[in-house]
């Protein structure tokens, strides 16, 4: 390791408990903020909108979120096969879903727990498996950028910030799939900010392994799987708005959902919390949707996407941890 990247100690069990505390605190903070906004506009209007939703409809929203998670988990499995790790489908789905428990760590760095599980079960080092995280994130960026571009064309919306966010997403996808450019960027990032030294050093070494994913066929299939997943959640948002008697085009709803998700991520807040909600409510208001509808719609879609994913992650995490501990001695 280069001396310009000092090594930080590995995360301890106490650090993970701090992450859980952060998760709980963020949840309560968001809940309190939404409740305060609802109170300011009158609880009756908000409750009336929520009352329009049946349990069956909420179940469909959760099912569409599951489509997203499972297609992205299949993409993760495909990437492990490209890298030649040798893990099976069940293992990869377990790793991918279990990682959602750490989605609200800063920069979602906590999701690197997947790398630890792979190391325990296969003996592959972090440096050899880190490209999985990079190419997975790049595929998400590419898929979401495509949805933003199509949403802008099909809806005729003139959301000024959507264009630069689309370009940033495409740029991020290109960056992560170009080993030399990624290595150079990691070095510049550390020298300018001094943040995440250990991670940046490993990214520079891992960049050399990205060649396994550089073919057009691999990237096209991966982006396609991501498109299906994110489009399912965009469709869920459109359904939710129509159930609340909002007349809105399908592609405009998808555009607002994807843009808000990306905008929340650009704030750097864990899980995009706060930024995504603010962007979503703001864009709905710009489209003439009343606040008493925009607020509950935002709360419901975030609960059935981000918080549902975290709940699944928390359920799978102990099992994934136990399985990795059990298999560690067999490597």
Coordinates of C-alpha atoms in Angstrom, one line a residue, residues 5-170:
X5 CA -2.9 6.4 2.1
X6 CA -2.7 5.6 5.8
X7 CA -4.5 2.5 7.0
X8 CA -7.5 2.9 9.4
X9 CA -8.4 0.1 11.8
X10 CA -11.1 -2.4 10.8
X11 CA -14.6 -1.8 11.9
X12 CA -15.5 -3.3 15.3
X13 CA -18.8 -4.7 16.6
X14 CA -19.1 -1.5 18.6
X15 CA -18.9 0.5 15.4
X16 CA -21.7 -1.6 13.9
X17 CA -23.9 -0.8 16.9
X18 CA -23.2 2.8 16.4
X19 CA -24.5 2.3 12.8
X20 CA -27.7 0.8 14.2
X21 CA -28.1 3.7 16.6
X22 CA -27.6 6.1 13.6
X23 CA -30.3 4.2 11.7
X24 CA -32.8 4.5 14.5
X25 CA -32.0 8.1 15.1
X26 CA -32.4 9.0 11.4
X27 CA -35.7 7.1 11.2
X28 CA -37.0 9.0 14.2
X29 CA -35.7 12.3 12.8
X30 CA -37.4 11.8 9.5
X31 CA -40.6 10.6 11.2
X32 CA -40.7 13.7 13.4
X33 CA -40.0 16.0 10.5
X34 CA -42.8 14.5 8.4
X35 CA -45.2 14.5 11.4
X36 CA -44.4 18.2 12.0
X37 CA -45.2 19.1 8.4
X38 CA -48.4 17.1 8.5
X39 CA -49.4 18.9 11.6
X40 CA -48.7 22.2 10.1
X41 CA -51.1 21.5 7.2
X42 CA -53.7 19.7 9.2
X43 CA -53.7 16.0 10.2
X44 CA -57.1 15.4 8.7
X45 CA -56.0 16.0 5.1
X46 CA -52.9 13.8 5.5
X47 CA -54.9 11.0 7.1
X48 CA -57.6 11.2 4.5
X49 CA -55.0 10.6 1.8
X50 CA -53.4 7.7 3.6
X51 CA -56.9 6.3 4.1
X52 CA -57.3 5.9 0.4
X53 CA -54.7 3.1 0.4
X54 CA -55.8 -0.4 1.1
X55 CA -53.5 -3.1 2.5
X56 CA -53.6 -4.8 -0.9
X57 CA -52.3 -1.7 -2.6
X58 CA -49.5 -1.3 0.0
X59 CA -48.7 -5.0 -0.6
X60 CA -48.3 -4.3 -4.3
X61 CA -46.0 -1.4 -3.6
X62 CA -43.8 -3.7 -1.4
X63 CA -43.9 -6.4 -4.1
X64 CA -42.7 -3.9 -6.7
X65 CA -39.8 -2.9 -4.4
X66 CA -39.0 -6.6 -4.1
X67 CA -38.8 -6.8 -7.9
X68 CA -36.1 -4.1 -7.7
X69 CA -34.1 -5.8 -5.0
X70 CA -34.2 -9.2 -6.6
X71 CA -33.3 -8.1 -10.1
X72 CA -30.4 -6.1 -8.6
X73 CA -29.4 -9.2 -6.6
X74 CA -29.4 -11.2 -9.8
X75 CA -27.1 -8.6 -11.3
X76 CA -24.8 -9.0 -8.2
X77 CA -24.8 -12.8 -8.8
X78 CA -23.9 -12.2 -12.5
X79 CA -21.0 -9.9 -11.5
X80 CA -19.6 -12.6 -9.1
X81 CA -19.7 -15.1 -12.0
X82 CA -17.8 -12.6 -14.2
X83 CA -15.2 -12.2 -11.6
X84 CA -15.0 -16.0 -11.0
X85 CA -15.5 -15.9 -7.3
X86 CA -17.5 -19.2 -7.3
X87 CA -20.3 -18.2 -4.9
X88 CA -23.7 -19.7 -5.6
X89 CA -26.9 -17.9 -6.3
X90 CA -28.3 -18.3 -2.8
X91 CA -25.1 -17.0 -1.3
X92 CA -25.1 -13.9 -3.5
X93 CA -28.7 -13.1 -2.8
X94 CA -28.0 -13.4 0.9
X95 CA -25.0 -11.1 0.7
X96 CA -26.8 -8.6 -1.4
X97 CA -29.9 -8.3 0.7
X98 CA -28.1 -8.5 4.0
X99 CA -26.0 -5.5 2.9
X100 CA -29.1 -3.3 2.9
X101 CA -28.9 -3.3 6.7
X102 CA -26.0 -0.9 6.3
X103 CA -27.6 1.4 3.6
X104 CA -27.7 4.4 5.9
X105 CA -24.1 4.5 6.8
X106 CA -22.3 7.6 5.3
X107 CA -21.7 7.0 1.6
X108 CA -23.2 3.6 2.1
X109 CA -19.7 2.4 3.0
X110 CA -21.3 0.0 5.4
X111 CA -22.5 -2.1 2.5
X112 CA -18.9 -3.3 2.2
X113 CA -19.9 -5.9 4.7
X114 CA -20.7 -8.0 1.7
X115 CA -17.0 -8.1 0.9
X116 CA -16.3 -9.4 4.4
X117 CA -18.8 -12.2 4.0
X118 CA -17.3 -13.2 0.7
X119 CA -13.8 -13.2 2.2
X120 CA -14.9 -15.5 5.0
X121 CA -16.7 -17.9 2.7
X122 CA -14.2 -18.0 -0.2
X123 CA -10.9 -16.6 1.0
X124 CA -11.0 -13.8 -1.6
X125 CA -9.5 -10.6 -0.3
X126 CA -11.2 -7.2 -0.3
X127 CA -8.9 -5.9 -3.1
X128 CA -10.1 -8.8 -5.4
X129 CA -13.8 -8.4 -4.7
X130 CA -14.0 -4.6 -4.4
X131 CA -14.7 -4.2 -8.1
X132 CA -18.1 -5.8 -7.4
X133 CA -19.2 -2.8 -5.4
X134 CA -17.8 -0.4 -8.0
X135 CA -19.4 -1.9 -11.0
X136 CA -22.7 -2.5 -9.1
X137 CA -22.9 1.2 -8.3
X138 CA -21.9 2.1 -11.8
X139 CA -24.7 -0.1 -13.2
X140 CA -27.2 1.7 -10.9
X141 CA -26.0 5.1 -12.0
X142 CA -26.2 4.1 -15.7
X143 CA -29.8 2.6 -15.3
X144 CA -31.0 5.7 -13.4
X145 CA -29.4 8.1 -15.8
X146 CA -31.2 6.3 -18.7
X147 CA -34.5 6.5 -16.9
X148 CA -34.0 10.2 -16.3
X149 CA -33.2 10.8 -19.9
X150 CA -36.2 8.9 -21.1
X151 CA -38.4 10.6 -18.5
X152 CA -37.3 14.0 -19.7
X153 CA -38.1 13.1 -23.3
X154 CA -41.4 11.3 -22.7
X155 CA -42.9 13.6 -20.1
X156 CA -41.8 16.9 -21.7
X157 CA -40.9 18.1 -18.2
X158 CA -38.5 21.0 -17.9
X159 CA -36.9 20.2 -14.6
X160 CA -33.7 22.2 -14.8
X161 CA -31.7 20.2 -12.4
X162 CA -32.6 16.9 -14.1
X163 CA -30.2 17.4 -17.0
X164 CA -27.1 18.0 -14.9
X165 CA -28.0 15.2 -12.5
X166 CA -28.4 12.9 -15.6
X167 CA -25.0 13.9 -16.9
X168 CA -23.4 13.4 -13.4
X169 CA -24.9 9.9 -13.2
X170 CA -23.6 9.0 -16.6

